[in-house]
Amino acid sequence: MSISVVYPTYLSAVVEPSKVVEIAQKLNSMGFDHVKSVTGIDFLEENKIVVVYHVSSFEDDELAQFILELKTSVDRLNPRIKSLIEIWPSAEFPERETTDLMGVTFDGQPKKERLMLIDNFEGGPPLRKDFKLKTEGIDA
Amino acid sequence: MENAGGTQNLKNAKNNFEKTIRKVGKRKPFSSVRNWGISFSLWPVHFTTACCGTEFAAAFCPRYDAERFGVLPFVGTRQCNVIFIEGTLTKKMAEAAKIVYDQMPEPKFVIAMGACAIDGGIFWNSYNIVRPHEILPIDAYITGCPPRPEGVLKGLIMTQEKIRKRGTPYPES
């Protein structure tokens, strides 16, 4: 685990995927009480997907100035990670969005149905680098 | 039995009368009056698919005041006969648009608004959009990204002229 200060109000923590829940609990007890966004970044050459949680605080006025990003990387072929929905309930919708668009499975997420895409969507997660678009219009 | 025959005759007479009225309604003096009436009672449904909805709302507010053309948005789909496709149409929203269109009573008209509703706009060739002309019969297109409220009014007036001059594009029953 490594913590760095990107700029004075923006902190970055890179952690192992197995320790995410433990560190999230610590952050929650420190006063970071909600998740602002969950993002998946696809690194095709390095064969990994980086999952980023942005967390901040509503209750604590001092912590509310800061945003902390909790970064972890998972295997691209089997992207599985534990859900943080029990620690931060506001992670539910962004996690389901990441599942839809990036194909990351969050264990412990109670709702399995799609959030953003239609149910019979074809062609895998659309925001991955190797997603192939069907060309339409005059070039097709 | 006599009574039942009487009801049958009454039904036949009613059917014939309705058929005659429909035939007469398609002929010149009556059809033009009917189309004139339709063109000044266009009620768009409140169905905002994307950001063009703000310009659509501005067109019906006091400064531009589209109500002077006989057009006012309503909430219920059963009371409306115009649907504006306001901007980009995602696959999930396209299902809803189709349901809303099917719920509206005939005669009904579709106006596509903005670059996204014409051919995708900035979302052209994306994984999640539908071009509205693939699922709905479009009567008028409004260009712009987003169109100005004047453009919305122009689209409405063009639709009214289309109804009055060239006949209505809906299938006659």
Coordinates of C-alpha atoms in Angstrom, one line a residue:
Chain A
M1 CA 0.0 0.0 0.0
S2 CA 1.2 3.5 -0.8
I3 CA -0.3 6.9 -0.2
S4 CA 0.7 10.0 -2.1
V5 CA -0.5 13.5 -2.2
V6 CA -1.4 14.5 -5.8
Y7 CA -2.1 18.0 -4.9
P8 CA -3.0 19.5 -1.5
T9 CA -6.6 18.4 -1.4
Y10 CA -6.3 15.2 -3.4
L11 CA -4.9 12.1 -1.9
S12 CA -4.1 8.8 -3.6
A13 CA -3.9 5.4 -2.1
V14 CA -2.9 2.3 -4.1
V15 CA -3.7 -0.9 -2.3
E16 CA -3.8 -4.7 -2.9
P17 CA -7.2 -6.1 -4.0
S18 CA -7.3 -8.4 -0.9
K19 CA -6.9 -5.5 1.5
V20 CA -9.5 -3.1 0.0
V21 CA -12.3 -4.0 2.5
E22 CA -10.0 -3.6 5.5
I23 CA -8.7 -0.2 4.4
A24 CA -12.2 0.9 3.5
Q25 CA -13.3 0.1 7.0
K26 CA -10.4 2.1 8.4
L27 CA -11.2 5.1 6.2
N28 CA -14.8 4.9 7.2
S29 CA -13.9 5.1 10.9
M30 CA -11.7 8.0 10.1
G31 CA -14.7 10.0 8.8
F32 CA -14.8 9.3 5.0
D33 CA -18.5 8.6 4.9
H34 CA -19.4 8.3 1.2
V35 CA -18.2 7.2 -2.2
K36 CA -18.4 9.8 -4.9
S37 CA -17.7 7.6 -7.9
V38 CA -16.4 4.2 -8.9
T39 CA -14.4 3.9 -12.1
G40 CA -12.8 1.1 -14.1
I41 CA -9.7 1.8 -16.2
D42 CA -8.7 -0.8 -18.8
F43 CA -5.0 -1.4 -19.3
L44 CA -4.9 -3.8 -22.3
E45 CA -1.1 -4.2 -22.6
E46 CA -0.5 -4.7 -18.8
N47 CA -3.5 -7.1 -18.7
K48 CA -5.2 -5.5 -15.7
I49 CA -8.2 -3.3 -14.8
V50 CA -7.7 -0.6 -12.3
V51 CA -10.7 0.1 -10.1
V52 CA -10.8 3.5 -8.5
Y53 CA -13.1 4.6 -5.6
H54 CA -13.3 8.3 -4.9
V55 CA -14.3 8.8 -1.3
S56 CA -15.0 12.0 0.7
S57 CA -16.9 13.2 3.6
F58 CA -20.2 15.1 4.3
E59 CA -20.1 15.1 8.1
D60 CA -16.6 16.2 8.9
D61 CA -16.0 19.8 7.7
E62 CA -12.2 19.4 7.5
L63 CA -12.3 16.1 5.6
A64 CA -14.9 17.4 3.3
Q65 CA -12.2 19.5 1.6
F66 CA -10.4 16.3 0.6
I67 CA -11.0 13.7 -2.0
L68 CA -9.2 10.4 -1.6
E69 CA -8.9 7.9 -4.4
L70 CA -8.6 4.3 -3.4
K71 CA -7.0 2.4 -6.3
T72 CA -6.7 -1.3 -6.8
S73 CA -5.9 -3.4 -9.8
V74 CA -7.5 -6.7 -10.7
D75 CA -6.8 -9.3 -13.4
R76 CA -8.3 -8.5 -16.7
L77 CA -9.5 -12.0 -17.6
N78 CA -11.2 -12.6 -14.2
P79 CA -12.0 -9.2 -12.8
R80 CA -13.4 -9.9 -9.3
I81 CA -13.3 -7.7 -6.2
K82 CA -15.3 -7.5 -3.0
S83 CA -18.1 -5.0 -3.0
L84 CA -17.8 -2.0 -0.6
I85 CA -21.6 -1.6 -0.4
E86 CA -21.8 -2.7 3.3
I87 CA -19.3 0.0 4.3
W88 CA -20.5 2.7 2.0
P89 CA -24.1 2.2 0.7
S90 CA -23.6 5.0 -1.9
A91 CA -21.3 2.7 -3.8
E92 CA -24.2 0.6 -5.1
F93 CA -25.1 2.4 -8.3
P94 CA -21.6 3.3 -9.5
E95 CA -20.5 -0.3 -8.8
R96 CA -23.3 -1.6 -10.9
E97 CA -22.4 0.8 -13.6
T98 CA -18.8 -0.4 -13.6
T99 CA -20.1 -4.0 -13.8
D100 CA -22.1 -3.0 -16.9
L101 CA -19.6 -1.0 -18.8
M102 CA -16.3 -2.5 -17.7
G103 CA -17.2 -6.1 -16.7
V104 CA -15.9 -6.0 -13.2
T105 CA -17.7 -8.4 -10.9
F106 CA -18.4 -7.1 -7.4
D107 CA -19.0 -9.9 -4.9
G108 CA -21.6 -9.0 -2.4
Q109 CA -23.6 -6.8 -4.7
P110 CA -27.3 -7.8 -4.0
K111 CA -28.7 -6.7 -7.3
K112 CA -27.5 -8.7 -10.4
E113 CA -29.6 -7.1 -13.2
R114 CA -28.2 -4.5 -15.5
L115 CA -28.3 -0.8 -14.7
M116 CA -27.3 1.2 -17.8
L117 CA -27.5 -1.1 -20.8
I118 CA -30.4 -3.1 -22.2
D119 CA -30.8 -6.7 -20.9
N120 CA -29.8 -8.4 -24.2
F121 CA -26.8 -6.3 -25.0
E122 CA -24.4 -8.0 -27.3
G123 CA -20.6 -7.9 -27.5
G124 CA -19.3 -7.7 -23.9
P125 CA -18.5 -4.7 -21.8
P126 CA -18.5 -1.7 -24.1
L127 CA -15.9 0.5 -22.5
R128 CA -13.1 -2.1 -22.7
K129 CA -10.3 -1.3 -25.2
D130 CA -10.9 -4.5 -27.3
F131 CA -14.7 -3.8 -27.7
K132 CA -15.5 -3.8 -31.4
L133 CA -18.0 -1.4 -32.8
K134 CA -20.2 -2.1 -35.8
T135 CA -19.5 0.7 -38.2
E136 CA -22.6 2.3 -39.5
G137 CA -23.5 5.1 -42.0
I138 CA -21.8 5.6 -45.3
D139 CA -18.7 3.6 -44.4
A140 CA -20.6 0.4 -43.6
Chain B
M1 CA -86.5 -12.6 -32.8
E2 CA -88.0 -9.6 -34.4
N3 CA -86.4 -7.5 -31.8
A4 CA -82.9 -9.0 -32.5
G5 CA -83.4 -8.3 -36.2
G6 CA -84.2 -4.7 -35.4
T7 CA -81.0 -4.3 -33.4
Q8 CA -79.1 -5.8 -36.3
N9 CA -80.6 -3.4 -38.8
L10 CA -79.8 -0.5 -36.4
K11 CA -76.2 -1.7 -36.2
N12 CA -75.9 -2.0 -40.0
A13 CA -77.4 1.5 -40.4
K14 CA -74.9 2.9 -37.9
N15 CA -72.0 1.2 -39.7
N16 CA -73.1 2.5 -43.1
F17 CA -73.5 6.0 -41.6
E18 CA -70.0 5.9 -40.1
K19 CA -68.5 4.6 -43.4
T20 CA -70.2 7.4 -45.3
I21 CA -69.0 10.0 -42.9
R22 CA -65.4 8.7 -43.2
K23 CA -65.6 8.8 -47.0
V24 CA -67.0 12.3 -47.0
G25 CA -64.4 13.3 -44.5
K26 CA -61.6 12.4 -46.9
R27 CA -63.1 14.6 -49.7
K28 CA -61.9 18.1 -50.3
P29 CA -63.9 20.7 -48.4
F30 CA -64.3 18.5 -45.3
S31 CA -60.8 17.2 -45.2
S32 CA -59.2 20.6 -45.4
V33 CA -61.4 21.8 -42.5
R34 CA -60.4 18.7 -40.6
N35 CA -56.7 19.2 -41.3
W36 CA -56.9 22.8 -40.4
G37 CA -58.4 21.8 -37.0
I38 CA -55.7 19.1 -36.5
S39 CA -52.9 21.5 -37.3
F40 CA -54.0 24.0 -34.6
S41 CA -54.5 21.3 -31.9
L42 CA -51.0 19.8 -31.6
W43 CA -50.3 18.7 -28.1
P44 CA -46.7 17.5 -27.5
V45 CA -46.1 15.0 -24.8
H46 CA -43.6 15.8 -22.0
F47 CA -41.0 13.2 -22.9
T48 CA -37.4 14.4 -22.4
T49 CA -34.8 12.0 -23.7
A50 CA -31.7 14.3 -23.5
C51 CA -30.4 17.8 -23.1
C52 CA -32.5 19.3 -26.0
G53 CA -35.3 19.2 -23.4
T54 CA -34.2 22.5 -22.0
E55 CA -34.6 24.3 -25.3
F56 CA -37.9 22.6 -25.8
A57 CA -39.0 23.9 -22.4
A58 CA -37.7 27.4 -23.3
A59 CA -39.8 27.3 -26.5
F60 CA -43.0 27.0 -24.4
C61 CA -42.1 29.6 -21.8
P62 CA -43.3 33.3 -22.0
R63 CA -40.4 34.7 -24.1
Y64 CA -41.0 32.5 -27.1
D65 CA -44.5 31.3 -26.2
A66 CA -45.3 28.5 -28.6
E67 CA -48.9 28.5 -27.2
R68 CA -49.8 31.3 -29.7
F69 CA -49.5 28.6 -32.5
G70 CA -52.0 26.3 -30.7
V71 CA -49.3 24.1 -29.2
L72 CA -49.0 23.3 -25.5
P73 CA -47.2 20.3 -23.8
F74 CA -49.3 17.9 -21.8
V75 CA -48.3 15.2 -19.3
G76 CA -50.6 12.3 -20.2
T77 CA -49.8 10.4 -23.4
R78 CA -53.5 9.7 -24.0
Q79 CA -54.2 13.5 -24.4
C80 CA -51.3 14.1 -26.8
N81 CA -50.7 13.7 -30.5
V82 CA -47.1 15.0 -31.0
I83 CA -43.9 13.5 -29.7
F84 CA -40.6 15.4 -29.8
I85 CA -37.5 13.3 -29.8
E86 CA -35.4 15.7 -27.8
G87 CA -31.8 14.8 -28.5
T88 CA -30.0 11.5 -28.3
L89 CA -32.0 8.3 -27.9
T90 CA -30.3 5.5 -26.0
K91 CA -31.4 1.9 -26.5
K92 CA -33.1 1.9 -23.1
M93 CA -34.9 5.2 -23.8
A94 CA -35.9 4.0 -27.3
E95 CA -38.1 1.3 -25.7
A96 CA -39.9 4.0 -23.7
A97 CA -40.2 6.2 -26.7
K98 CA -41.9 3.4 -28.7
I99 CA -44.3 2.7 -25.8
V100 CA -45.2 6.4 -25.5
Y101 CA -45.7 6.7 -29.3
D102 CA -47.9 3.6 -29.3
Q103 CA -50.1 5.0 -26.5
M104 CA -50.9 8.3 -28.3
P105 CA -54.2 8.4 -30.2
E106 CA -54.2 8.9 -34.0
P107 CA -53.5 11.2 -35.8
K108 CA -50.0 11.5 -34.4
F109 CA -46.8 13.2 -35.4
V110 CA -43.1 12.8 -34.6
I111 CA -40.6 15.7 -34.7
A112 CA -36.9 14.8 -34.3
M113 CA -34.9 17.6 -32.6
G114 CA -31.2 18.1 -32.6
A115 CA -28.2 16.6 -34.3
C116 CA -28.4 13.4 -32.2
A117 CA -31.9 12.7 -33.3
I118 CA -31.0 13.0 -37.0
D119 CA -28.0 10.7 -37.2
G120 CA -26.4 10.3 -33.8
G121 CA -24.7 13.6 -33.6
I122 CA -21.6 13.4 -31.3
F123 CA -22.7 9.9 -30.3
W124 CA -22.5 8.7 -33.9
N125 CA -21.5 5.1 -34.2
S126 CA -21.8 4.5 -30.5
Y127 CA -22.6 1.2 -28.8
N128 CA -25.8 2.5 -27.1
I129 CA -27.8 4.8 -29.4
V130 CA -30.7 4.3 -31.7
R131 CA -31.5 6.6 -34.6
P132 CA -35.1 7.6 -34.2
H133 CA -36.0 7.2 -37.9
E134 CA -35.4 3.5 -37.4
I135 CA -38.3 3.0 -35.0
L136 CA -40.6 6.0 -35.5
P137 CA -42.0 7.7 -38.7
I138 CA -40.5 11.2 -38.4
D139 CA -42.4 14.2 -39.9
A140 CA -39.9 17.0 -39.4
Y141 CA -36.3 17.3 -38.4
I142 CA -34.9 20.3 -36.5
T143 CA -31.2 20.9 -36.9
G144 CA -28.8 22.4 -34.3
C145 CA -26.9 21.2 -31.3
P146 CA -29.1 22.1 -29.5
P147 CA -31.6 24.0 -31.7
R148 CA -32.7 27.4 -30.6
P149 CA -36.3 27.8 -29.4
E150 CA -36.9 29.6 -32.7
G151 CA -35.9 26.4 -34.5
V152 CA -38.4 24.5 -32.4
L153 CA -41.1 26.9 -33.4
K154 CA -40.1 26.7 -37.1
G155 CA -40.3 22.9 -36.9
L156 CA -43.8 23.1 -35.4
I157 CA -45.0 25.6 -38.1
M158 CA -43.5 23.3 -40.8
T159 CA -45.4 20.4 -39.4
Q160 CA -48.6 22.4 -39.3
E161 CA -48.1 23.4 -43.0
K162 CA -47.4 19.8 -43.9
I163 CA -50.7 18.8 -42.3
R164 CA -52.7 21.5 -44.0
K165 CA -51.2 21.4 -47.5
R166 CA -50.0 18.0 -48.3
G167 CA -52.4 15.9 -46.3
T168 CA -51.6 14.0 -43.2
P169 CA -48.8 11.4 -43.1
Y170 CA -50.6 9.0 -40.8
P171 CA -52.3 5.9 -42.3
E172 CA -56.0 6.6 -43.0
S173 CA -58.3 3.9 -41.5

